[in-house]
């Protein structure tokens, strides 16, 4: 029956533990899914930021390229009105007019290319010599290209532009103007790469005349790019990113959240986005010169973009004339080189994966910490249930023991009273013995009642209400003297040692007497085999304060290790007392502990089987200027716990 009640009491905590384990498993899986979704969301957000950064920059480059195109009307630098209108239109629409450093017009002739510089103030084109800064542009227009073409196979052919409108070495934007009829172009040098049947070279020969917009490299590096980095990669809460912008030579010139001299490894960047190019849609209706297989003669062919490939800004379909299509063997795909500069972005944790994993670990620790608290609560419920059950059993044993202890003296008293009332006792000596017996048993009853009342009075760790300066040495000597008759009857050897200079304590003298009396009577009951009791009173220091120690030692059988941890619990009686049916209620040592703690002290015990036991009461010493009060008269106490 008892085991069944125990099982029912543990059923709810066990079910709670099972629920905690289930929640832990589900939490682990759910956090994994949440982390994956967060990783995808962060990567998508970072990709979008980098893409918007590149689009914002390239939008300025593309706007220059589109606005400064002059349509299908041939351009004459002597009549610059169409260009002036276009240039003023660009100035009115742009937010970064400082990006353009100078504007030139290039016209092809038999000797090469003539160069004219545009004056924004005079709104005219003036002939000029080629500056050294534009030498990369001149080589580009001359067709001196060293880039290898890409090859294709089958019905679909891939053609690669050998140049782009952006000349990054300057930097500058080359804007091709409409082709004029019957204009002889300078001889174009063919790349040294062999031409095969499956290779088509697309050279940047979109016209015989061009507009060159020279860009301000210093403004771009020092103002425009840093402003875009701040706009798109500003810190948002814990999402701090390391940003590095590198040029065509892979040299960083803008950094954010990076220590000086530290480079961001492109291989470890979360996002690497190229920029500084003209968007492919600006090539609509362009005209190019292509070279067919086996070095066939060049032919001009109209080029029209049919469909940009989704999400790939540098690749799109083109349609060519029938002659070109026949030579090329079918539909043609064109790929233009991407941006020349790159923006590298990395999470401050080292990578997005590392940041998400760190957040996942924190969430796991937090979640499992909460679940651990729930599990610990369930464990405490189980422990408290066991303790409550054990306490209830001890209380029942206490009730049974007290009932037995009360019944014995009551039976003796009633028997003696009945004999006296019935006139059985006639002699005065015999009547005296009956009287002493009644008094002894009555005192025993009184002691048991006082112990129970004292335990109830000290419940709740109340402070002593009668505290006053007490000479501990005098109290100990007085209590040992009052118990001398009991020790003599049992043939005990007693030794009392009070050290010199022991300071007084602030205490309830009566409570100290009862605590010491309980220890002495315990020695009488449990250490009868040794027939020895020693009481020592010494001064000492512990935990930074002065204290007085009262030690009661015996040479009895000692206390078993399994009982040593429980001897101060109320109603607890060890196996030795139970087996030998030693009288007691199990409250004596608990009262000693509570009395010591009520005075701000403690009780310690040292014991080993066969080596005796020593109980020590530690009481805090009174201040040095305390005046000791006279001792109270010794109370007449009987047997203890």
Coordinates of C-alpha atoms in Angstrom, one line a residue, residues 119-605:
X119 CA 34.1 73.0 -72.9
X120 CA 31.1 73.2 -70.6
X121 CA 31.5 77.0 -70.3
X122 CA 31.8 77.7 -74.1
X123 CA 29.6 74.7 -75.1
X124 CA 32.0 73.9 -77.9
X125 CA 34.4 71.1 -79.0
X126 CA 38.0 72.2 -79.4
X127 CA 40.6 70.0 -81.1
X128 CA 43.3 68.7 -78.7
X129 CA 46.1 66.2 -78.5
X130 CA 45.5 62.8 -76.8
X131 CA 46.4 63.2 -73.1
X132 CA 48.4 60.4 -71.5
X133 CA 45.5 59.6 -69.2
X134 CA 43.3 58.6 -72.2
X135 CA 46.0 56.3 -73.7
X136 CA 44.0 53.1 -72.6
X137 CA 41.0 54.5 -74.5
X138 CA 43.0 55.1 -77.6
X139 CA 44.4 51.5 -77.6
X140 CA 40.9 50.3 -77.0
X141 CA 39.5 52.1 -80.1
X142 CA 42.4 51.0 -82.2
X143 CA 41.4 47.4 -81.6
X144 CA 44.6 46.4 -79.8
X145 CA 42.9 43.8 -77.6
X146 CA 44.6 40.9 -75.9
X147 CA 41.6 39.2 -74.3
X148 CA 40.8 35.7 -75.5
X149 CA 37.4 34.9 -76.8
X150 CA 35.1 32.2 -75.4
X151 CA 34.1 29.2 -77.4
X152 CA 30.8 27.5 -77.9
X153 CA 29.6 24.3 -79.5
X154 CA 26.5 22.9 -81.1
X155 CA 23.7 25.0 -82.4
X156 CA 24.1 27.8 -79.8
X157 CA 27.2 29.9 -80.0
X158 CA 28.7 32.1 -77.3
X159 CA 30.3 35.4 -78.2
X160 CA 32.3 37.5 -75.8
X161 CA 32.9 41.2 -76.1
X162 CA 36.6 41.9 -76.1
X163 CA 35.8 45.3 -74.5
X164 CA 33.1 47.2 -72.6
X165 CA 32.0 50.8 -72.7
X166 CA 33.9 51.3 -69.4
X167 CA 37.7 51.7 -69.7
X168 CA 38.5 51.1 -66.0
X169 CA 42.2 52.1 -66.3
X170 CA 41.2 55.8 -66.7
X171 CA 38.3 55.4 -65.7
X172 CA 36.2 56.5 -68.6
X173 CA 33.0 55.7 -70.5
X174 CA 33.2 55.2 -74.3
X175 CA 29.9 56.1 -76.0
X176 CA 29.6 55.0 -79.6
X177 CA 27.8 57.3 -82.0
X178 CA 25.8 56.3 -85.2
X179 CA 27.9 55.0 -88.1
X180 CA 28.3 57.4 -91.0
X181 CA 28.2 55.9 -94.5
X182 CA 31.4 55.6 -96.6
X183 CA 33.8 56.3 -93.8
X184 CA 37.1 54.4 -94.0
X185 CA 38.0 52.9 -90.6
X186 CA 41.5 52.4 -89.4
X187 CA 42.9 48.9 -89.7
X188 CA 42.0 46.8 -86.7
X189 CA 44.5 44.4 -85.3
X190 CA 43.2 40.9 -84.8
X191 CA 44.0 39.2 -81.4
X192 CA 46.9 36.7 -81.5
X193 CA 44.5 34.0 -80.3
X194 CA 43.9 31.5 -83.2
X195 CA 40.4 31.6 -84.7
X196 CA 38.7 28.2 -84.9
X197 CA 35.5 27.0 -86.5
X198 CA 33.8 27.3 -83.1
X199 CA 35.1 30.7 -82.1
X200 CA 33.6 34.1 -83.0
X201 CA 35.4 37.3 -81.9
X202 CA 33.3 40.3 -81.2
X203 CA 35.4 43.5 -81.2
X204 CA 34.3 46.8 -79.8
X205 CA 34.0 48.6 -83.1
X206 CA 30.5 50.0 -82.7
X207 CA 31.1 53.2 -84.7
X208 CA 33.7 55.4 -86.3
X209 CA 33.0 58.2 -83.7
X210 CA 32.6 58.2 -80.0
X211 CA 32.0 60.4 -77.0
X212 CA 34.4 59.8 -74.1
X213 CA 33.3 60.7 -70.6
X214 CA 36.3 60.8 -68.4
X215 CA 35.3 60.1 -64.8
X216 CA 36.8 61.6 -61.7
X217 CA 38.6 58.7 -60.0
X218 CA 39.3 60.6 -56.8
X219 CA 35.7 61.7 -56.4
X220 CA 34.5 58.2 -56.9
X221 CA 36.9 56.7 -54.4
X222 CA 36.7 59.3 -51.7
X223 CA 33.1 60.5 -51.8
X224 CA 30.7 58.5 -54.0
X225 CA 31.6 54.9 -53.0
X226 CA 31.9 55.7 -49.3
X227 CA 28.5 57.4 -49.3
X228 CA 26.9 54.3 -51.0
X229 CA 28.6 52.0 -48.5
X230 CA 27.1 54.0 -45.6
X231 CA 23.7 54.1 -47.2
X232 CA 23.5 50.3 -47.9
X233 CA 25.6 48.8 -45.1
X234 CA 24.9 50.9 -42.1
X235 CA 24.7 48.8 -38.9
X236 CA 21.3 47.6 -37.9
X237 CA 21.2 46.3 -34.3
X238 CA 23.5 43.3 -34.0
X239 CA 23.8 43.0 -37.8
X240 CA 27.2 44.7 -38.2
X241 CA 29.0 43.9 -41.5
X242 CA 32.6 44.2 -42.6
X243 CA 32.7 45.9 -46.0
X244 CA 35.6 46.2 -48.3
X245 CA 35.5 47.8 -51.8
X246 CA 38.4 46.7 -54.1
X247 CA 39.3 48.1 -57.5
X248 CA 40.4 46.2 -60.7
X249 CA 43.8 45.5 -59.1
X250 CA 42.1 44.0 -56.0
X251 CA 43.4 46.9 -53.9
X252 CA 40.9 47.9 -51.2
X253 CA 40.2 51.7 -51.0
X254 CA 37.0 51.8 -48.9
X255 CA 36.7 49.7 -45.7
X256 CA 34.1 49.6 -42.9
X257 CA 34.4 47.8 -39.6
X258 CA 37.9 46.5 -40.5
X259 CA 41.0 47.2 -38.5
X260 CA 43.6 49.3 -40.3
X261 CA 45.7 47.2 -42.6
X262 CA 43.4 44.2 -42.5
X263 CA 42.1 42.9 -45.8
X264 CA 38.9 41.0 -46.4
X265 CA 39.5 37.6 -48.0
X266 CA 37.2 37.3 -51.1
X267 CA 37.0 33.6 -50.5
X268 CA 35.6 34.1 -47.0
X269 CA 33.2 36.9 -47.9
X270 CA 29.5 36.3 -47.5
X271 CA 28.8 38.3 -50.7
X272 CA 31.0 39.5 -53.5
X273 CA 29.2 41.8 -55.9
X274 CA 30.9 43.3 -59.1
X275 CA 30.0 46.8 -60.2
X276 CA 31.3 49.7 -62.3
X277 CA 29.8 48.8 -65.6
X278 CA 27.1 49.7 -68.0
X279 CA 24.0 47.7 -67.7
X280 CA 23.4 45.3 -70.8
X281 CA 20.1 47.0 -71.7
X282 CA 22.1 49.9 -73.1
X283 CA 23.3 47.7 -76.0
X284 CA 19.9 47.6 -77.7
X285 CA 20.1 48.1 -81.4
X286 CA 23.9 48.3 -81.3
X287 CA 26.0 47.6 -84.4
X288 CA 29.2 45.5 -84.1
X289 CA 31.9 44.2 -86.4
X290 CA 32.4 40.4 -86.2
X291 CA 35.0 38.1 -87.7
X292 CA 33.9 34.8 -89.0
X293 CA 35.6 31.4 -89.1
X294 CA 38.9 30.8 -90.8
X295 CA 39.7 34.5 -91.0
X296 CA 36.9 35.4 -93.4
X297 CA 36.5 39.0 -94.3
X298 CA 34.8 41.3 -91.7
X299 CA 31.2 42.1 -92.3
X300 CA 28.9 44.7 -90.7
X301 CA 25.7 43.3 -89.3
X302 CA 22.9 44.8 -87.4
X303 CA 22.7 43.6 -83.8
X304 CA 19.5 43.6 -81.9
X305 CA 19.1 42.3 -78.3
X306 CA 16.1 40.0 -78.2
X307 CA 15.7 39.1 -74.5
X308 CA 17.9 39.8 -71.5
X309 CA 18.4 36.6 -69.4
X310 CA 16.6 37.0 -66.1
X311 CA 18.7 37.9 -63.1
X312 CA 21.9 37.8 -65.2
X313 CA 22.7 41.3 -66.2
X314 CA 25.8 40.4 -68.3
X315 CA 24.2 37.8 -70.6
X316 CA 21.5 38.1 -73.2
X317 CA 20.3 36.8 -76.6
X318 CA 21.0 38.6 -79.8
X319 CA 19.6 38.4 -83.3
X320 CA 21.9 38.9 -86.3
X321 CA 21.4 39.2 -90.1
X322 CA 20.9 36.1 -92.2
X323 CA 24.4 36.2 -93.5
X324 CA 25.9 36.3 -90.0
X325 CA 23.5 33.7 -88.7
X326 CA 24.4 31.4 -91.5
X327 CA 28.1 31.8 -90.9
X328 CA 27.7 31.4 -87.1
X329 CA 25.6 28.3 -87.4
X330 CA 22.5 29.3 -85.5
X331 CA 21.3 31.5 -82.6
X332 CA 24.0 33.4 -80.9
X333 CA 24.4 34.2 -77.1
X334 CA 26.5 37.2 -76.1
X335 CA 28.2 37.7 -72.7
X336 CA 29.7 41.0 -71.7
X337 CA 32.3 41.3 -69.0
X338 CA 30.9 42.1 -65.6
X339 CA 31.8 45.0 -63.3
X340 CA 35.5 45.9 -62.8
X341 CA 35.3 46.7 -59.1
X342 CA 33.9 44.5 -56.4
X343 CA 32.3 45.1 -53.0
X344 CA 33.0 42.3 -50.5
X345 CA 30.7 41.9 -47.5
X346 CA 31.2 39.7 -44.5
X347 CA 29.3 39.4 -41.2
X348 CA 31.3 40.7 -38.1
X349 CA 31.1 37.2 -36.6
X350 CA 33.2 35.9 -39.5
X351 CA 30.4 34.7 -41.7
X352 CA 26.6 34.6 -41.8
X353 CA 26.8 30.9 -41.0
X354 CA 28.9 31.6 -37.9
X355 CA 26.5 34.4 -36.8
X356 CA 23.4 32.2 -37.2
X357 CA 25.1 29.3 -35.5
X358 CA 26.1 31.5 -32.5
X359 CA 22.5 32.8 -32.3
X360 CA 21.3 29.2 -32.5
X361 CA 23.6 28.1 -29.6
X362 CA 22.4 31.0 -27.5
X363 CA 18.8 30.1 -28.1
X364 CA 19.5 26.5 -27.3
X365 CA 21.3 27.4 -24.1
X366 CA 18.4 29.6 -23.1
X367 CA 15.7 27.1 -24.1
X368 CA 17.5 24.2 -22.4
X369 CA 18.2 26.4 -19.4
X370 CA 14.4 27.0 -19.0
X371 CA 13.7 23.3 -19.5
X372 CA 16.5 22.4 -17.0
X373 CA 14.7 24.7 -14.5
X374 CA 11.5 22.7 -15.2
X375 CA 13.3 19.4 -14.8
X376 CA 15.0 20.6 -11.6
X377 CA 11.6 21.7 -10.3
X378 CA 10.2 18.2 -11.0
X379 CA 13.3 16.7 -9.3
X380 CA 12.7 19.0 -6.3
X381 CA 9.1 17.9 -6.2
X382 CA 10.2 14.3 -6.1
X383 CA 12.8 15.0 -3.4
X384 CA 10.3 17.0 -1.3
X385 CA 7.8 14.2 -1.7
X386 CA 10.3 11.7 -0.4
X387 CA 11.3 14.0 2.4
X388 CA 7.7 14.7 3.3
X389 CA 7.0 11.0 3.4
X390 CA 10.0 10.3 5.5
X391 CA 9.1 13.2 7.9
X392 CA 5.5 11.9 8.1
X393 CA 6.9 8.4 9.0
X394 CA 9.2 10.0 11.6
X395 CA 6.3 12.0 13.0
X396 CA 4.3 8.8 13.3
X397 CA 7.2 7.1 15.0
X398 CA 7.4 10.1 17.3
X399 CA 3.8 9.9 18.2
X400 CA 4.1 6.2 18.9
X401 CA 7.3 6.7 20.9
X402 CA 5.9 9.6 23.0
X403 CA 2.7 7.6 23.6
X404 CA 4.8 4.7 24.8
X405 CA 7.0 7.0 26.9
X406 CA 3.9 8.7 28.4
X407 CA 2.1 5.4 29.1
X408 CA 4.9 3.9 31.1
X409 CA 5.3 6.7 33.8
X410 CA 1.5 7.1 33.8
X411 CA 1.0 3.4 34.5
X412 CA 3.6 3.6 37.4
X413 CA 2.0 6.7 38.9
X414 CA -1.5 5.2 38.7
X415 CA -0.3 1.9 40.2
X416 CA 1.4 3.7 43.1
X417 CA -1.6 5.9 43.6
X418 CA -3.9 2.9 43.7
X419 CA -1.8 1.2 46.2
X420 CA -1.7 4.2 48.4
X421 CA -5.5 4.7 48.1
X422 CA -6.2 1.1 48.8
X423 CA -4.3 1.2 52.1
X424 CA -1.7 -1.3 51.0
X425 CA 1.1 0.9 52.2
X426 CA 1.4 1.1 56.1
X427 CA 5.0 1.8 56.9
X428 CA 6.3 5.4 56.6
X429 CA 9.5 4.2 54.7
X430 CA 7.4 2.4 52.2
X431 CA 5.2 5.4 51.7
X432 CA 8.3 7.5 51.2
X433 CA 9.5 5.2 48.4
X434 CA 6.1 5.4 46.7
X435 CA 6.3 9.2 46.9
X436 CA 9.8 9.3 45.4
X437 CA 8.6 7.0 42.6
X438 CA 5.6 9.2 41.8
X439 CA 7.9 12.3 41.8
X440 CA 10.5 10.7 39.5
X441 CA 7.9 9.5 37.0
X442 CA 6.1 12.8 37.2
X443 CA 9.4 14.7 36.5
X444 CA 9.9 12.3 33.5
X445 CA 6.5 13.3 32.1
X446 CA 7.3 16.9 32.7
X447 CA 10.6 16.7 30.8
X448 CA 8.9 15.1 27.8
X449 CA 6.2 17.7 27.7
X450 CA 8.8 20.5 28.1
X451 CA 10.9 19.1 25.2
X452 CA 7.9 19.1 22.9
X453 CA 6.9 22.6 24.0
X454 CA 10.4 23.8 23.6
X455 CA 10.7 22.4 20.1
X456 CA 7.4 24.1 19.2
X457 CA 8.7 27.3 20.7
X458 CA 11.9 27.3 18.7
X459 CA 10.2 26.4 15.5
X460 CA 10.8 29.2 13.0
X461 CA 14.3 30.0 14.2
X462 CA 13.1 32.6 16.7
X463 CA 15.8 34.6 18.6
X464 CA 16.1 34.0 22.4
X465 CA 13.9 36.5 24.3
X466 CA 16.0 36.4 27.5
X467 CA 19.4 37.1 26.1
X468 CA 21.9 38.6 28.5
X469 CA 25.7 38.3 29.2
X470 CA 26.4 34.8 30.5
X471 CA 29.5 33.2 31.9
X472 CA 29.6 30.0 29.9
X473 CA 32.2 28.4 32.1
X474 CA 30.1 28.9 35.2
X475 CA 27.0 27.5 33.4
X476 CA 28.8 24.4 32.3
X477 CA 30.3 23.7 35.7
X478 CA 26.9 24.2 37.3
X479 CA 25.1 21.9 34.8
X480 CA 27.7 19.1 35.1
X481 CA 27.5 19.3 38.9
X482 CA 23.7 19.0 38.8
X483 CA 24.0 15.8 36.7
X484 CA 26.7 14.3 38.9
X485 CA 24.3 12.0 40.7
X486 CA 23.2 10.5 37.4
X487 CA 26.8 10.0 36.3
X488 CA 27.7 8.5 39.7
X489 CA 24.7 6.1 39.5
X490 CA 26.0 4.8 36.1
X491 CA 29.6 4.8 37.3
X492 CA 30.7 7.4 34.7
X493 CA 34.0 9.3 34.9
X494 CA 33.4 13.0 34.3
X495 CA 36.0 15.6 33.4
X496 CA 35.3 19.4 33.1
X497 CA 37.9 21.8 31.6
X498 CA 37.2 25.5 31.4
X499 CA 40.0 27.4 29.7
X500 CA 41.2 30.7 31.3
X501 CA 40.0 34.0 29.7
X502 CA 36.9 32.6 28.0
X503 CA 34.7 35.6 27.0
X504 CA 31.0 35.8 28.0
X505 CA 28.2 35.3 25.5
X506 CA 24.9 37.0 25.0
X507 CA 22.5 34.2 25.5
X508 CA 19.3 32.8 27.1
X509 CA 21.0 31.0 30.1
X510 CA 18.1 28.6 30.5
X511 CA 18.3 27.6 26.8
X512 CA 22.1 27.0 27.1
X513 CA 21.5 24.8 30.2
X514 CA 18.9 22.7 28.4
X515 CA 21.1 22.3 25.3
X516 CA 24.1 21.2 27.5
X517 CA 21.8 18.9 29.6
X518 CA 20.6 17.2 26.4
X519 CA 24.1 16.5 25.3
X520 CA 25.1 15.1 28.7
X521 CA 22.0 12.8 28.9
X522 CA 22.7 11.6 25.4
X523 CA 26.2 10.6 26.5
X524 CA 24.6 8.7 29.5
X525 CA 22.2 6.8 27.2
X526 CA 24.4 6.1 24.2
X527 CA 27.9 6.0 25.6
X528 CA 27.4 3.7 28.6
X529 CA 30.0 1.3 27.3
X530 CA 32.8 3.9 27.6
X531 CA 31.7 5.2 31.0
X532 CA 33.4 8.5 30.3
X533 CA 32.2 12.1 29.6
X534 CA 34.4 15.2 29.1
X535 CA 33.2 18.8 28.8
X536 CA 35.6 21.5 27.4
X537 CA 34.9 25.2 27.3
X538 CA 37.4 27.2 25.2
X539 CA 37.6 30.5 23.3
X540 CA 38.5 30.7 19.6
X541 CA 38.0 32.5 16.3
X542 CA 36.0 31.4 13.3
X543 CA 34.9 33.2 10.1
X544 CA 36.5 36.4 11.4
X545 CA 34.7 36.6 14.7
X546 CA 35.4 35.5 18.3
X547 CA 33.4 32.6 19.6
X548 CA 33.0 30.3 22.7
X549 CA 33.0 26.5 22.1
X550 CA 31.4 24.0 24.4
X551 CA 32.5 20.4 23.5
X552 CA 30.9 17.3 25.1
X553 CA 32.9 14.1 24.3
X554 CA 32.4 10.5 25.2
X555 CA 34.0 7.1 24.5
X556 CA 31.0 5.3 23.3
X557 CA 30.4 3.2 20.2
X558 CA 30.2 6.3 17.9
X559 CA 27.6 7.1 15.3
X560 CA 27.1 5.1 12.0
X561 CA 28.0 7.1 8.9
X562 CA 24.4 6.6 7.5
X563 CA 22.9 8.1 10.6
X564 CA 25.4 11.0 11.0
X565 CA 23.8 13.1 8.3
X566 CA 20.4 12.9 9.9
X567 CA 21.0 13.1 13.7
X568 CA 19.9 16.7 13.9
X569 CA 16.6 16.2 12.1
X570 CA 13.6 16.3 14.4
X571 CA 12.0 12.9 15.3
X572 CA 15.0 11.0 13.8
X573 CA 16.4 8.1 15.8
X574 CA 19.4 6.1 14.7
X575 CA 19.6 2.4 14.2
X576 CA 21.6 2.0 17.4
X577 CA 18.8 3.5 19.5
X578 CA 16.1 1.6 17.7
X579 CA 17.8 -1.8 18.0
X580 CA 18.5 -1.4 21.7
X581 CA 15.1 0.3 22.4
X582 CA 16.7 3.3 24.1
X583 CA 14.1 5.7 25.4
X584 CA 13.9 9.0 23.7
X585 CA 11.7 11.1 21.4
X586 CA 14.3 12.1 18.7
X587 CA 14.0 15.8 19.6
X588 CA 17.1 16.2 21.9
X589 CA 19.8 16.9 19.3
X590 CA 17.3 18.9 17.1
X591 CA 16.7 21.2 20.1
X592 CA 20.4 21.6 20.6
X593 CA 20.9 22.6 17.0
X594 CA 17.9 25.1 17.1
X595 CA 19.1 26.6 20.4
X596 CA 22.6 27.2 19.0
X597 CA 21.3 28.7 15.7
X598 CA 18.8 30.9 17.7
X599 CA 21.9 32.5 19.4
X600 CA 23.6 33.0 16.0
X601 CA 25.9 29.9 16.5
X602 CA 26.0 26.3 15.2
X603 CA 26.6 22.7 16.3
X604 CA 29.3 20.4 14.9
X605 CA 29.9 16.7 15.5

